[in-house]
Short mmCIF file of C-alpha atoms and ligand atoms in Angstrom, two decimals:
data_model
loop_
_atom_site.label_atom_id
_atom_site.label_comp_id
_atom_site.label_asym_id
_atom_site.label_seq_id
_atom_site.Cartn_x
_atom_site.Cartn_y
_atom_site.Cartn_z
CA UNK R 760 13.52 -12.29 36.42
CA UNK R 761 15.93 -14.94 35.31
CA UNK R 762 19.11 -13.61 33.57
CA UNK R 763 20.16 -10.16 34.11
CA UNK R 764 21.75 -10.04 30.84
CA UNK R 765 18.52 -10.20 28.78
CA UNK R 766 16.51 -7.67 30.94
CA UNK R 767 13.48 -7.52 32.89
CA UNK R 768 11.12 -8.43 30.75
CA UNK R 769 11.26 -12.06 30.49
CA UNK R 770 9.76 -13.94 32.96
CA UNK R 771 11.01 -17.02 32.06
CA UNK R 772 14.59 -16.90 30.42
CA UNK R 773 15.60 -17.98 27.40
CA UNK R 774 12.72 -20.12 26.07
CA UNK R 775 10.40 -17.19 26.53
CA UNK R 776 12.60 -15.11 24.48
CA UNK R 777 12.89 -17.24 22.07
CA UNK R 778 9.20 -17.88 21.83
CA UNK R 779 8.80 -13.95 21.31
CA UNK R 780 11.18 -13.60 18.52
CA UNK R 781 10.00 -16.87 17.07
CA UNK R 782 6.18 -16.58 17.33
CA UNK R 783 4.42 -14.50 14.26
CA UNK R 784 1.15 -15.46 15.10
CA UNK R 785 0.19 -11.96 16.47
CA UNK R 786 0.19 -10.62 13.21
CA UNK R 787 0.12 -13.28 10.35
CA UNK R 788 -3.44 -14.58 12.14
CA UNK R 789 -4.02 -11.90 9.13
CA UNK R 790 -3.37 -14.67 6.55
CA UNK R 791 -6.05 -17.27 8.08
CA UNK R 792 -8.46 -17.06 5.05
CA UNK R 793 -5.58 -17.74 2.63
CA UNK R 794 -4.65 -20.17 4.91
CA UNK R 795 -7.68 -21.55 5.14
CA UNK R 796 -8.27 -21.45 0.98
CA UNK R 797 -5.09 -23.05 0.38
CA UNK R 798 -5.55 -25.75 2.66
CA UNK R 799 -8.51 -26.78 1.59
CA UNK R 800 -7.38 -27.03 -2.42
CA UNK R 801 -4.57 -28.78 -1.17
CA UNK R 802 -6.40 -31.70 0.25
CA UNK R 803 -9.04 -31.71 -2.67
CA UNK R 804 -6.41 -32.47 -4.77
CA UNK R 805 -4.66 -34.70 -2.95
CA UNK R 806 -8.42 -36.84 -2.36
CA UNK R 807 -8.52 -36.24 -6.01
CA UNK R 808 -4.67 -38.33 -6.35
CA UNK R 809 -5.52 -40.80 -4.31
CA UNK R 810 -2.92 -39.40 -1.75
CA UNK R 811 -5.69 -39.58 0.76
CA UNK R 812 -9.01 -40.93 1.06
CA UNK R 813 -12.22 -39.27 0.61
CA UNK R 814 -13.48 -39.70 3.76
CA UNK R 815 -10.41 -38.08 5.26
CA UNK R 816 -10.85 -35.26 2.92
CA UNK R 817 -14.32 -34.49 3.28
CA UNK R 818 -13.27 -34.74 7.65
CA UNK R 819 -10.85 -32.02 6.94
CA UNK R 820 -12.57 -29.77 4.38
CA UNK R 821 -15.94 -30.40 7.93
CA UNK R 822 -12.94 -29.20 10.38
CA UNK R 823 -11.52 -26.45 8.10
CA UNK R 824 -14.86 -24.83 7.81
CA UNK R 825 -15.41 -25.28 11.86
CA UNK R 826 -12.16 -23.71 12.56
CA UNK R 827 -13.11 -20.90 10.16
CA UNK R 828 -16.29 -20.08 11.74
CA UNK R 829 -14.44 -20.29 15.32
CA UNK R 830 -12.03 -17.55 13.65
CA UNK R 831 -14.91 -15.59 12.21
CA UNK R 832 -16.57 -15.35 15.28
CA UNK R 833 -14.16 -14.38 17.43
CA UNK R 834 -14.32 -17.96 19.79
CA UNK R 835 -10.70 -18.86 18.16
CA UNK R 836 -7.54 -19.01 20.72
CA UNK R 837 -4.49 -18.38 18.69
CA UNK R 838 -1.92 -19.29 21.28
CA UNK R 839 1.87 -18.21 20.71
CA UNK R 840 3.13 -21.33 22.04
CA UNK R 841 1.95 -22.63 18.13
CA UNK R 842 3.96 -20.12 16.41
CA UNK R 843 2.03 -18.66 13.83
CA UNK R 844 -1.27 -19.13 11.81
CA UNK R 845 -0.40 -22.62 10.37
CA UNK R 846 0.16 -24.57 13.25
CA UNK R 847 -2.77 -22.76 15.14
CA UNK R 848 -5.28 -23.98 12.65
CA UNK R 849 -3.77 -27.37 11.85
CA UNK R 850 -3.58 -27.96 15.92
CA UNK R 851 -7.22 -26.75 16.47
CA UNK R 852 -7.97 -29.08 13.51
CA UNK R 853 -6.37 -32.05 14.76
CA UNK R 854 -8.39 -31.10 18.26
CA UNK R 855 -11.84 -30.87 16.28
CA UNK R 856 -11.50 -34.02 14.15
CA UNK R 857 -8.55 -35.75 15.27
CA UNK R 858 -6.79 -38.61 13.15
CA UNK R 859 -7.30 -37.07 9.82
CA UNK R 860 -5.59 -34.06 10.16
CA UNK R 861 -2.78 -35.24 10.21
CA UNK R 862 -2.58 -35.99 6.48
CA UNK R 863 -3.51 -32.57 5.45
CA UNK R 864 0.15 -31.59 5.93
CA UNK R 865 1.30 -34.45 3.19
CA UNK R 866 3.15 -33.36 0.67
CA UNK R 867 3.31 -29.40 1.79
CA UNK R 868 5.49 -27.69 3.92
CA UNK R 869 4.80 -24.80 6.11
CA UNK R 870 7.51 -23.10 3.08
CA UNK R 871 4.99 -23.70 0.28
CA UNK R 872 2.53 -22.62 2.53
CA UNK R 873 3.23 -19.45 3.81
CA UNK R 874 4.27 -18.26 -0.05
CA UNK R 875 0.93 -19.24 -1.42
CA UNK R 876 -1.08 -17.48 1.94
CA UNK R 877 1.05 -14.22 1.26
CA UNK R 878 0.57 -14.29 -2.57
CA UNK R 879 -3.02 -15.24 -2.11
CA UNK R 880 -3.10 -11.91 0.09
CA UNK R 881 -1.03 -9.52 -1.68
CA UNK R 882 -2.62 -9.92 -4.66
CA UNK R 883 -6.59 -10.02 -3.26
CA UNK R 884 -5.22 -6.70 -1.21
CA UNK R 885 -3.97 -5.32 -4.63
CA UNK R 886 -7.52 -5.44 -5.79
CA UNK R 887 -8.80 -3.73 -3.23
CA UNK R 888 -6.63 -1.38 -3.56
CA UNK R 889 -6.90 -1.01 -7.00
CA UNK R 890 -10.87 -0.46 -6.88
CA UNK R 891 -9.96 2.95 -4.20
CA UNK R 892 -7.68 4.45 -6.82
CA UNK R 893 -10.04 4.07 -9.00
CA UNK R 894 -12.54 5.63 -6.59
CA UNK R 895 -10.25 8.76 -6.24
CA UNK R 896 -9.54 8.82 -10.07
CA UNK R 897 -13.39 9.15 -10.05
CA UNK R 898 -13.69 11.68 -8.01
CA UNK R 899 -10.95 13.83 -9.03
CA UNK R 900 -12.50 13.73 -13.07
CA UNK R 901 -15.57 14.60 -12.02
CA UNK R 902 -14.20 17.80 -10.03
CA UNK R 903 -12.42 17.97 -12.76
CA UNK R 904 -14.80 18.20 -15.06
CA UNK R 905 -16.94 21.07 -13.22
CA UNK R 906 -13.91 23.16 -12.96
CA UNK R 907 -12.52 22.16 -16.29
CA UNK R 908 -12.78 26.08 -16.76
CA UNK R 909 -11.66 27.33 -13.54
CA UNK R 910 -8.81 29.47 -13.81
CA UNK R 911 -5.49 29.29 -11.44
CA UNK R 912 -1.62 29.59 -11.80
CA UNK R 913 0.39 27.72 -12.67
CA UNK R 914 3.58 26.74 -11.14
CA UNK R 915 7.22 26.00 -11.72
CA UNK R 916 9.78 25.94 -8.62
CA UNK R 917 6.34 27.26 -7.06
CA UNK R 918 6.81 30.65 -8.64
CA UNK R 919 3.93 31.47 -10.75
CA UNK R 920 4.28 30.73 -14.14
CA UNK R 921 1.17 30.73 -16.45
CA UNK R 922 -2.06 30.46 -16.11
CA UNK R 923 -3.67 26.86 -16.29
CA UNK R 924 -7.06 25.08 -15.26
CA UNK R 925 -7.80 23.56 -11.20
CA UNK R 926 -9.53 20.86 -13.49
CA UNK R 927 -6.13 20.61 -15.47
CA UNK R 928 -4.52 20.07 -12.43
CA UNK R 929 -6.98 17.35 -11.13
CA UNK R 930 -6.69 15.54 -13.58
CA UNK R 931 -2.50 15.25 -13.57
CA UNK R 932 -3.25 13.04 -10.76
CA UNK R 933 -6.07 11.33 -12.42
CA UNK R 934 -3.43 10.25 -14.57
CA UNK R 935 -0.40 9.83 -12.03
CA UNK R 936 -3.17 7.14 -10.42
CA UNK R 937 -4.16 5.83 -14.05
CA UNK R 938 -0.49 4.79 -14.13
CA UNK R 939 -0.31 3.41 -10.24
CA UNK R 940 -3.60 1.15 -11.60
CA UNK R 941 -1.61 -0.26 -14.79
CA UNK R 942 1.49 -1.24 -12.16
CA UNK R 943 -0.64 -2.94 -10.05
CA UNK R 944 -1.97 -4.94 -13.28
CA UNK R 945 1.34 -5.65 -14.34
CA UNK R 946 2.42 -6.53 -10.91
CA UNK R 947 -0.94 -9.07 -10.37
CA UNK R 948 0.15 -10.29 -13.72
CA UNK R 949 3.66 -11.38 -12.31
CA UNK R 950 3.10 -12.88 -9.08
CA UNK R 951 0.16 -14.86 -10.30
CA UNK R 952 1.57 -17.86 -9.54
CA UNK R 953 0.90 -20.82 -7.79
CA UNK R 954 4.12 -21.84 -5.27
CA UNK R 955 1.53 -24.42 -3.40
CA UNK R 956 3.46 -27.43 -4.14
CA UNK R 957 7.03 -27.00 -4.37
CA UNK R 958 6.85 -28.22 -0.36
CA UNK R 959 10.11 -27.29 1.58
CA UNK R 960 12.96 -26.63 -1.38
CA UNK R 961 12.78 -29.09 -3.63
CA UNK R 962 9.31 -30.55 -4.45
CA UNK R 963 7.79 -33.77 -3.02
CA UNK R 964 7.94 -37.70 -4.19
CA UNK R 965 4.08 -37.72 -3.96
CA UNK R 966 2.00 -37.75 -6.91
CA UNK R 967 0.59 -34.34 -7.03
CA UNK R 968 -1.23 -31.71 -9.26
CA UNK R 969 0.18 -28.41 -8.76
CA UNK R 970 -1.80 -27.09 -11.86
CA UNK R 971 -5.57 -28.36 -10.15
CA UNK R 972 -4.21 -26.72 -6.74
CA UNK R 973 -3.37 -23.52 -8.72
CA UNK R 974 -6.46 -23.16 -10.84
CA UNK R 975 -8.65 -23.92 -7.21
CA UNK R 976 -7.05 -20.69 -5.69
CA UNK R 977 -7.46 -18.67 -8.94
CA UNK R 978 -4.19 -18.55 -9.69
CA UNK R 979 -2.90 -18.57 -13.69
CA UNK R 980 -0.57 -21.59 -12.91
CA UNK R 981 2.06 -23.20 -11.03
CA UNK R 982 5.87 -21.77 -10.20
CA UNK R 983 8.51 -23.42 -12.15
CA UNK R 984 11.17 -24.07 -9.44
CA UNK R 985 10.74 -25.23 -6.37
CA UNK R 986 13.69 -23.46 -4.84
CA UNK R 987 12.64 -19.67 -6.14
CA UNK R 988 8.64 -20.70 -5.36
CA UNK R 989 9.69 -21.07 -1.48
CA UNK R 990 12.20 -18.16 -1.31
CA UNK R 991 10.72 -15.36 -3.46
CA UNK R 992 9.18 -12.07 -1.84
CA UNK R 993 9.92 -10.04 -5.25
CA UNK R 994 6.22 -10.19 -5.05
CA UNK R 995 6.04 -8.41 -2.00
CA UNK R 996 8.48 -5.89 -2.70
CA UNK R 997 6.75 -5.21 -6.08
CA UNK R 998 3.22 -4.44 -4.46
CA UNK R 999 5.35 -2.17 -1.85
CA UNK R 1000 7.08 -0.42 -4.10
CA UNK R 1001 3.81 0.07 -6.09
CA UNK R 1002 2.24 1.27 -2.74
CA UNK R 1003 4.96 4.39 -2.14
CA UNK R 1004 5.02 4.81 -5.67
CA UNK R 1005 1.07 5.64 -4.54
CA UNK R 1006 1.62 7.25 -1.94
CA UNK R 1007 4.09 9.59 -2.76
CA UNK R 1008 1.73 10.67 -5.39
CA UNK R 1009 -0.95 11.00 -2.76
CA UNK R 1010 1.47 12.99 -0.52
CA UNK R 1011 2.04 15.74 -3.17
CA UNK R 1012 -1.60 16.40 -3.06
CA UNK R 1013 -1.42 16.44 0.32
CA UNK R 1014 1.06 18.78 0.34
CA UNK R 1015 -0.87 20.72 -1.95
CA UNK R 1016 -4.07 20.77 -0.34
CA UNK R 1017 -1.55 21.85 2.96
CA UNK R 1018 -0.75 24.83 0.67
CA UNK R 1019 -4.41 25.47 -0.73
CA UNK R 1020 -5.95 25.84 2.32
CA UNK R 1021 -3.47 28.41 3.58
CA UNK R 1022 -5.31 31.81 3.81
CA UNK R 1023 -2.25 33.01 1.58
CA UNK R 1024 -3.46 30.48 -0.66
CA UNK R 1025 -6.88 30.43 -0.48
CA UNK R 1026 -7.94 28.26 -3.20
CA UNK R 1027 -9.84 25.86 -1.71
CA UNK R 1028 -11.36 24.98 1.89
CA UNK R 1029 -11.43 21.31 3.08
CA UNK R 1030 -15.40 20.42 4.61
CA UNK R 1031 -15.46 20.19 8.15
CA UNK R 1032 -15.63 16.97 8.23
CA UNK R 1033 -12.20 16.76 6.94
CA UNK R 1034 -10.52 19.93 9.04
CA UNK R 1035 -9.91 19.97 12.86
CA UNK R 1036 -9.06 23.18 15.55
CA UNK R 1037 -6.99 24.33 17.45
CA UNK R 1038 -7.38 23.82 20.91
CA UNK R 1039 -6.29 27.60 21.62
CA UNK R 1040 -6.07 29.77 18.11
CA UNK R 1041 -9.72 29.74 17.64
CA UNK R 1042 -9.14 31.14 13.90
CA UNK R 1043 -7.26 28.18 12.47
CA UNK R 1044 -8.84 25.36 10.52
CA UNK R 1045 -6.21 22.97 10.07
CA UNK R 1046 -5.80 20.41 7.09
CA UNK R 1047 -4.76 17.75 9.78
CA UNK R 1048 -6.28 15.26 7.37
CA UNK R 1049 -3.76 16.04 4.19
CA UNK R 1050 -1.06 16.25 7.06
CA UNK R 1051 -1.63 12.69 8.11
CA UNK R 1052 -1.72 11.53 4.49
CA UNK R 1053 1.20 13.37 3.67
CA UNK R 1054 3.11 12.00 6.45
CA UNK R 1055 1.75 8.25 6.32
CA UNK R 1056 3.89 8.13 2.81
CA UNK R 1057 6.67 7.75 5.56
CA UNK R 1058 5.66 4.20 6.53
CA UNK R 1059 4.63 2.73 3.25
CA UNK R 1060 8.17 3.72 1.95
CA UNK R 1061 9.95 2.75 5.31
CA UNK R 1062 8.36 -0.91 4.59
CA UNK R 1063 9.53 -1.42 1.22
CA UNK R 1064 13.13 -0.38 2.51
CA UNK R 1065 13.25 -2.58 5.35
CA UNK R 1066 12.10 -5.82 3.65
CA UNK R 1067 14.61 -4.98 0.39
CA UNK R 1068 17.38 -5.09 3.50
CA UNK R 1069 15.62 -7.76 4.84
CA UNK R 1070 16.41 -10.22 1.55
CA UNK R 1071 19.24 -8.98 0.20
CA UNK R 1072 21.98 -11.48 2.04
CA UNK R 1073 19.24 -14.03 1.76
CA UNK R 1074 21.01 -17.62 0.61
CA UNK R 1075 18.34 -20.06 -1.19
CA UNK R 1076 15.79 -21.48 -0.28
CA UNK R 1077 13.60 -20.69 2.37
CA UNK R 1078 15.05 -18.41 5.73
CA UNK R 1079 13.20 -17.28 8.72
CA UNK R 1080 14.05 -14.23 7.98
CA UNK R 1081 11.12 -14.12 5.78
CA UNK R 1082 8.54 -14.45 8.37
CA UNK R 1083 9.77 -10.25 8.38
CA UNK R 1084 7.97 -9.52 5.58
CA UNK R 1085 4.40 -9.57 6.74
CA UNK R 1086 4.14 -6.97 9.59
CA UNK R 1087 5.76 -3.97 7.39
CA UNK R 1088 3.27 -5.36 4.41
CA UNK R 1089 0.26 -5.64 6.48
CA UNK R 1090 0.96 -2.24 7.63
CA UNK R 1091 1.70 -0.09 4.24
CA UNK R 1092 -0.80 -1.48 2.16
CA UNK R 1093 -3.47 -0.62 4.96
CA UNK R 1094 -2.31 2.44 5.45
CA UNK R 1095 -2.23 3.35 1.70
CA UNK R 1096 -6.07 2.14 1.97
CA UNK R 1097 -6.85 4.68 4.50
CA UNK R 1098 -4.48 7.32 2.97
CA UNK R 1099 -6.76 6.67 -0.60
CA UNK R 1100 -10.03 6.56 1.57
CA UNK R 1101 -8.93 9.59 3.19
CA UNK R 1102 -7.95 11.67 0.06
CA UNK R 1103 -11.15 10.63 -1.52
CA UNK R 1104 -13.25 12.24 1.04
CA UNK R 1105 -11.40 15.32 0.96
CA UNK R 1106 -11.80 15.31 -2.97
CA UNK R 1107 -15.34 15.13 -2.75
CA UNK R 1108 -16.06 17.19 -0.46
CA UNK R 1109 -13.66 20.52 -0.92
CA UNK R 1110 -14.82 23.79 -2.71
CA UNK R 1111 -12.61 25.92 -4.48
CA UNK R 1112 -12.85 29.30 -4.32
CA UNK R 1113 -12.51 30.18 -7.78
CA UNK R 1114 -12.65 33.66 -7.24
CA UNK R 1115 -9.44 33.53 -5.35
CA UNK R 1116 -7.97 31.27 -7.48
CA UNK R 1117 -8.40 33.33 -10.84
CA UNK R 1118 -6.92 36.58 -9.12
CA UNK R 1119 -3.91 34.98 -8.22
CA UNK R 1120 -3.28 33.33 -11.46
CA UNK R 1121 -3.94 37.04 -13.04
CA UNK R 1122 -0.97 37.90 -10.45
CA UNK R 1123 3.22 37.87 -11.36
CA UNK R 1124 2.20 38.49 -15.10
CA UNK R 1125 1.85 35.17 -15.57
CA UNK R 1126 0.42 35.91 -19.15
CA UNK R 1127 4.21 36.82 -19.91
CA UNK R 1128 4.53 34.19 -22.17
CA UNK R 1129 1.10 34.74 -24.07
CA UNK R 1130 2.27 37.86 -25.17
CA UNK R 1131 6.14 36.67 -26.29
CA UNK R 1132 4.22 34.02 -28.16
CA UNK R 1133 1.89 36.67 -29.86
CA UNK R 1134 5.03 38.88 -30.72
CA UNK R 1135 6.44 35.93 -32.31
CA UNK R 1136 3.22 35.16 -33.94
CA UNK R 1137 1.99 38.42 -35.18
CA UNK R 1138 4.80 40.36 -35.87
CA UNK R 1139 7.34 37.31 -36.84
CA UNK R 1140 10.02 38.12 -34.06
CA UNK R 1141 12.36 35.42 -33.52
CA UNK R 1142 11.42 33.89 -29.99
CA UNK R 1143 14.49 35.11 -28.16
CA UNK R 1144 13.78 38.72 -29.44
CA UNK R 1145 10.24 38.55 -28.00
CA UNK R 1146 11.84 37.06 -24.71
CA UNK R 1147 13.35 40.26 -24.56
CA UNK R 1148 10.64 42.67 -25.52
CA UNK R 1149 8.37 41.08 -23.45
CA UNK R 1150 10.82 41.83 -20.23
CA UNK R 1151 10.65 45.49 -21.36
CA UNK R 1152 7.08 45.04 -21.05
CA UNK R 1153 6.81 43.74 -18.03
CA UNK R 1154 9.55 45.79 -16.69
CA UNK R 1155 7.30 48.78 -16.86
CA UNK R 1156 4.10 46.93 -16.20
CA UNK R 1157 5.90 46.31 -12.56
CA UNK R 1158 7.05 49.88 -12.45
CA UNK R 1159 3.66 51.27 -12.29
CA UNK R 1160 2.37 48.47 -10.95
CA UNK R 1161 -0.52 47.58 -13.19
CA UNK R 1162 -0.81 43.98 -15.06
CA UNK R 1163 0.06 43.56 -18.27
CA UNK R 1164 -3.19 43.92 -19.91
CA UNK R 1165 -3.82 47.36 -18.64
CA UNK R 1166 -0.75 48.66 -20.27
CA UNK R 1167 -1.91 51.31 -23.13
CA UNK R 1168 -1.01 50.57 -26.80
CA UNK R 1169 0.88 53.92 -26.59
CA UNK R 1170 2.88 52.69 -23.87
CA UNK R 1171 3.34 49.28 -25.46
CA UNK R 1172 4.46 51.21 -28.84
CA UNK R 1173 7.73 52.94 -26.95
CA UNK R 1174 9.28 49.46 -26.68
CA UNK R 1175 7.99 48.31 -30.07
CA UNK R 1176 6.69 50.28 -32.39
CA UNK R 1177 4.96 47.38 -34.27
CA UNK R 1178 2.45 46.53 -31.58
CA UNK R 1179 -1.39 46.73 -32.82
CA UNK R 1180 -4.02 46.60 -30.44
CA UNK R 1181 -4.52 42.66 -31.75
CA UNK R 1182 -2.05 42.17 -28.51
CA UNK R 1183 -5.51 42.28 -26.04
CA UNK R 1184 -7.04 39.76 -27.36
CA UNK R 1185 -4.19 37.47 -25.66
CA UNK R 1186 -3.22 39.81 -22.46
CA UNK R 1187 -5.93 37.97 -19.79
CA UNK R 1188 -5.76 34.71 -17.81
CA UNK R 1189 -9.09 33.41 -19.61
CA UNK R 1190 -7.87 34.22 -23.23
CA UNK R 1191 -4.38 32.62 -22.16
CA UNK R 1192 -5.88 29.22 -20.99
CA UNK R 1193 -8.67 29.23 -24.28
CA UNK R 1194 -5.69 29.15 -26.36
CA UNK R 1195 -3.84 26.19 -25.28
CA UNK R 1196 -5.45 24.07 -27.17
CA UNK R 1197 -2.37 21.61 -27.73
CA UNK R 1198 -3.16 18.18 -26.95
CA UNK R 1199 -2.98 17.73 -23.51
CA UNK R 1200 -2.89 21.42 -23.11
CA UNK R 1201 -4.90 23.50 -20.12
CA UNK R 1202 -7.46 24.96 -22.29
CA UNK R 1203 -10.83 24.20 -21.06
CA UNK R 1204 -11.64 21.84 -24.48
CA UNK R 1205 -8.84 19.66 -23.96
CA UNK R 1206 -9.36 19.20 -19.62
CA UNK R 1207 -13.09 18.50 -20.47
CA UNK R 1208 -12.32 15.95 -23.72
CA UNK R 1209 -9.92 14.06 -20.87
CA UNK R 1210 -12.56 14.02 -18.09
CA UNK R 1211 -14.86 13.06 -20.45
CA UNK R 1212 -12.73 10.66 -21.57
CA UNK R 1213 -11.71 8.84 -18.20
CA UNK R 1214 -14.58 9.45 -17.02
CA UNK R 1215 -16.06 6.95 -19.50
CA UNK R 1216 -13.70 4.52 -18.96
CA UNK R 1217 -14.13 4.32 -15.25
CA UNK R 1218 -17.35 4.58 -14.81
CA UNK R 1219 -17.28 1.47 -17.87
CA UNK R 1220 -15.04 -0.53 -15.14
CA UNK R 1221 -17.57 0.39 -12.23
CA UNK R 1222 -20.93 -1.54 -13.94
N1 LIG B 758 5.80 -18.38 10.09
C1 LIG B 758 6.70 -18.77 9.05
C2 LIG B 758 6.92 -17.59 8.09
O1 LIG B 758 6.16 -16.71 8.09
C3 LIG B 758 6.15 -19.92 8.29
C4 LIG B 758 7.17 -20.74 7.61
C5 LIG B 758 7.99 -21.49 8.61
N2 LIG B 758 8.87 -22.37 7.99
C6 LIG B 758 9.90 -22.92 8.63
N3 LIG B 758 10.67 -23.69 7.93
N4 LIG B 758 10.13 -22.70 9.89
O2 LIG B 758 7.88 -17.56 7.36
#
C-alpha cells in the first residue's frame, strides 16, 4: 500500500487511482461497433477529400475489419492503461498495420467521436427496443381479444367500481405502450443527427464532408454547431426518460399481476415457467417475475436522475464528466429489454380465471351506477335524485345482503314507486358491460373493434 490516505486498495498510489477513475473502457468496450462504423465512414470520406490517400484508406478500412473480428471473437485485449474503446482500437490498429493509422484520427477528435458512437447506439438500441413493445402490444391485443368479453371490476382508489372487460383492461396498456412507441419515434427523429465532424469544439481547417459521413452511418444529416454536437447528451436523457416513462408503465402491470395472482384476487395464475416457491411454505406460488419487473423500474429511473445531475453545471463544450453517461444508459435500457421480454412471457402465457373474475366484479354492487343511469333514463330523474335513490337501494340490498339484482320489484317500489320491472334488464355485470357502448367504452363491441384494430396495425408493421 502506498498512501494511507487513499486506502488499501491501490497498489500503486496515485497513478493507479487515477487510471481507475479515468479508464471507461470496462464498460464503453459496449460502443466498439459504433466505433468501429464511424471510423470507417470517417476515413472513406476523408480518401474521398483527398485528406488521405487511398491506399492508406483501404490499410485502415483491412485493419478496422481485423480488429473487429479480434473483438468478435473474443481474442481482443482491451487494456485500461488505453482508457477507453477509442484508443484501444486505434492502438491495436496502429499495431496491425502500422504507419497508416495514424491518419485515421485527422480531422476528428475523440469529442466528435464518442457523440456519434453513443448516438449511433442509443438510437440502434431504441429500435430494438421499440420492436419488444411492440411484441408485448401484440400479445396483450390478442389476449385481449379472446377475453374481449370477460367480465371483471373495475377499479377506482382500488375499491370496486363498475364492471368492465380483462380485455378492456389489456388493452389500456396496449395503448399506454402505443404511446411509449410514438416517443421513441419522436425521440429517433431528434437525435438523428450526425455530430461526426465538429472534432473537439469548434470544427476542423480540413476540407471535410460532414453530410457524406452522416448519410454513411444512416444518419438524416449533420449537427449545426460544433460546440452543442460535442456537448449534448439531451439525446441520452430523452431515450432515458422514454425508458422509465416504459417502465413505470410496465411496473403497474406488475403490480397488478402482484395483485391478480393473490388467492384474494384470484384472477389470473402466472405459468410455471414464470412463478417460483418457497423454499419452506410449500403452498405459495410467488409472482417473483412481476416483482423483479416491478422493482427494476427503480434503476431505469435512478439513471435518468443521475445523468440529468450529471449535466446540469456542465459549462460548454465537451467535459469528462460525460464519459458518466454510458454505464447508467447501458444499464436501463437493458434492463427495460429484459423487463419487456419478461412481461411478454408472462402475457402469453397467464390464464385468467374468468370465473373468479366475473364473481367479484358482480361483488360491492358495482352495477350501482347502471341502475342510477336507468332511473335517469327511464323514469327522467334528474341524476343527483337517482344518486340518491339508488343509495336507498343499495342500502337495503346490503341489509339483507343480497345483490342488487335479486332485489324484488315490490321491494324496489317502497323507495320509488315508479320502478317497472324494465330495471332487470340493466341489474347484472354482463348487461352493464353490453351497454357501454361509448367509444372507447368496456362493452365487448368496442374492446374487440380496438383489438381488431391494433391488431391490424401491428401485425401490418411485423411483415
Ligand atoms: N472516454 C471519453 C468519454 O466517454 C471519450 C472522450 C474523451 N475526450 C477527451 N477530451 N478526453 O467521454
Amino acid at each position: 500500500m502506498s498512501n494511507a490516505m487513499w486506502g488499501g486498495r491501490f497498489e500503486s498510489g496515485p497513478a493507479a487511482i487515477m487510471e481507475e477513475i479515468n479508464a471507461s473502457v470496462e464498460f464503453d468496450q459496449t460502443l466498439w461497433r459504433q466505433d468501429i462504423a464511424g471510423s470507417r465512414a470517417h476515413v472513406k470520406m476523408l480518401a474521398q477529400q483527398g485528406i488521405v490517400t487511398e491506399a492508406d484508406c483501404a490499410a485502415i478500412l483491412k485493419g478496422l475489419d481485423a480488429v473487429a473480428h479480434e473483438i468478435e471473437s473474443g481474442q481482443f485485449q482491451f487494456t485500461r492503461a488505453l482508457e477507453d474503446v477509442h484508443m484501444n482500437v486505434e492502438s491495436r490498429l496502429s499495431v496491425l498495420i502500422g504507419a497508416p493509422a495514424g491518419r485515421l484520427h485527422t480531422a476528428r477528435s475523440r469529442n466528435d467521436q464518442v457523440a456519434t458512437d453513443m448516438r449511433l447506439w442509443v438510437r440502434d438500441t431504441l429500435d430494438e427496443l421499440d420492436a419488444q413493445m411492440r411484441n408485448l402490444q401484440l400479445v396483450l391485443a390478442e389476449k385481449a381479444q379472446e377475453h374481449a368479453a370477460s367480465v371483471m371490476p373495475g377499479f377506482t382508489h382500488l375499491q370496486s367500481a363498475q364492471p368492465v372487460t380483462f380485455g378492456h383492461h389489456l388493452m389500456a396498456y396496449v395503448e399506454m405502450l402505443g404511446r411509449d412507441r410514438s416517443r421513441v419515434k419522436d425521440a429517433r427523429a431528434r437525435m438523428n443527427e450526425c455530430p461526426l465532424g465538429a472534432a473537439a469544439l469548434a470544427g476542423t481547417s480540413f476540407p471535410i464532408d460532414r453530410f457524406a459521413t452522416a448519410k454513411a452511418l444512416s444518419f438524416d444529416h449533420p449537427t449545426a454547431n460544433s460546440l452543442d454536437s460535442v456537448s449534448d447528451r439531451d439525446f441520452v436523457l430523452e431515450a432515458l426518460s422514454i425508458a422509465s416513462i416504459c417502465a413505470m408503465h410496465l411496473s403497474r402491470l406488475a403490480e397488478e399481476i402482484v395483485l391478480w395472482t393473490t388467492p384474494q384476487f384470484g384472477f389470473i395464475r402466472l405459468s410455471d415457467a414464470f412463478s417460483s416457491g418457497s423454499s419452506i411454505m410449500p403452498q405459495k406460488r410467488n409472482p417473483d417475475a412481476a416483482e423483479l419487473v416491478r422493482a427494476k423500474s427503480g434503476r431505469v429511473i435512478g439513471a435518468l436522475t443521475a445523468l440529468l445531475v450529471v449535466m446540469k453545471g456542465l459549462p460548454m463544450a465537451y467535459a469528462k464528466d460525460m464519459q458518466e453517461d454510458k454505464e447508467g444508459t447501458f444499464d436501463a435500457l437493458s434492463t427495460l429489454s429484459l423487463m419487456l421480454a419478461a412481461m411478454t412471457g408472462m402475457i402469453a402465457d397467464m390464464t385468467p380465471d374468468t370465473k373468479a373474475m366475473k364473481k367479484a366484479a358482480g361483488a360491492g354492487y358495482a352495477t350501482a351506477t347502471d341502475l342510477a343511469d336507468w332511473l335517469v333514463r327511464s323514469l327522467n330523474m334528474p341524476f343527483r335524485e337517482a344518486h340518491h335513490v339508488t343509495a336507498r337501494l343499495v342500502g337495503l340490498a346490503s341489509a339483507r345482503m343480497i345483490g342488487l339484482e335479486k332485489l324484488s320489484l315490490s321491494d324496489m317500489r317502497s323507495v320509488e314507486p315508479r320502478i317497472h320491472d324494465g330495471v332487470f334488464a340493466v341489474l347484472g355485470v354482463d348487461k352493464s358491460v353490453k351497454s357501454r357502448t361509448s367509444y372507447g367504452g368496456t362493452a365487448p363491441q368496442q374492446v374487440r373493434s380496438q383489438a381488431r384494430r391494433w391488431l391490424t396495425k401491428l401485425r401490418k408493421e411485423m411483415r
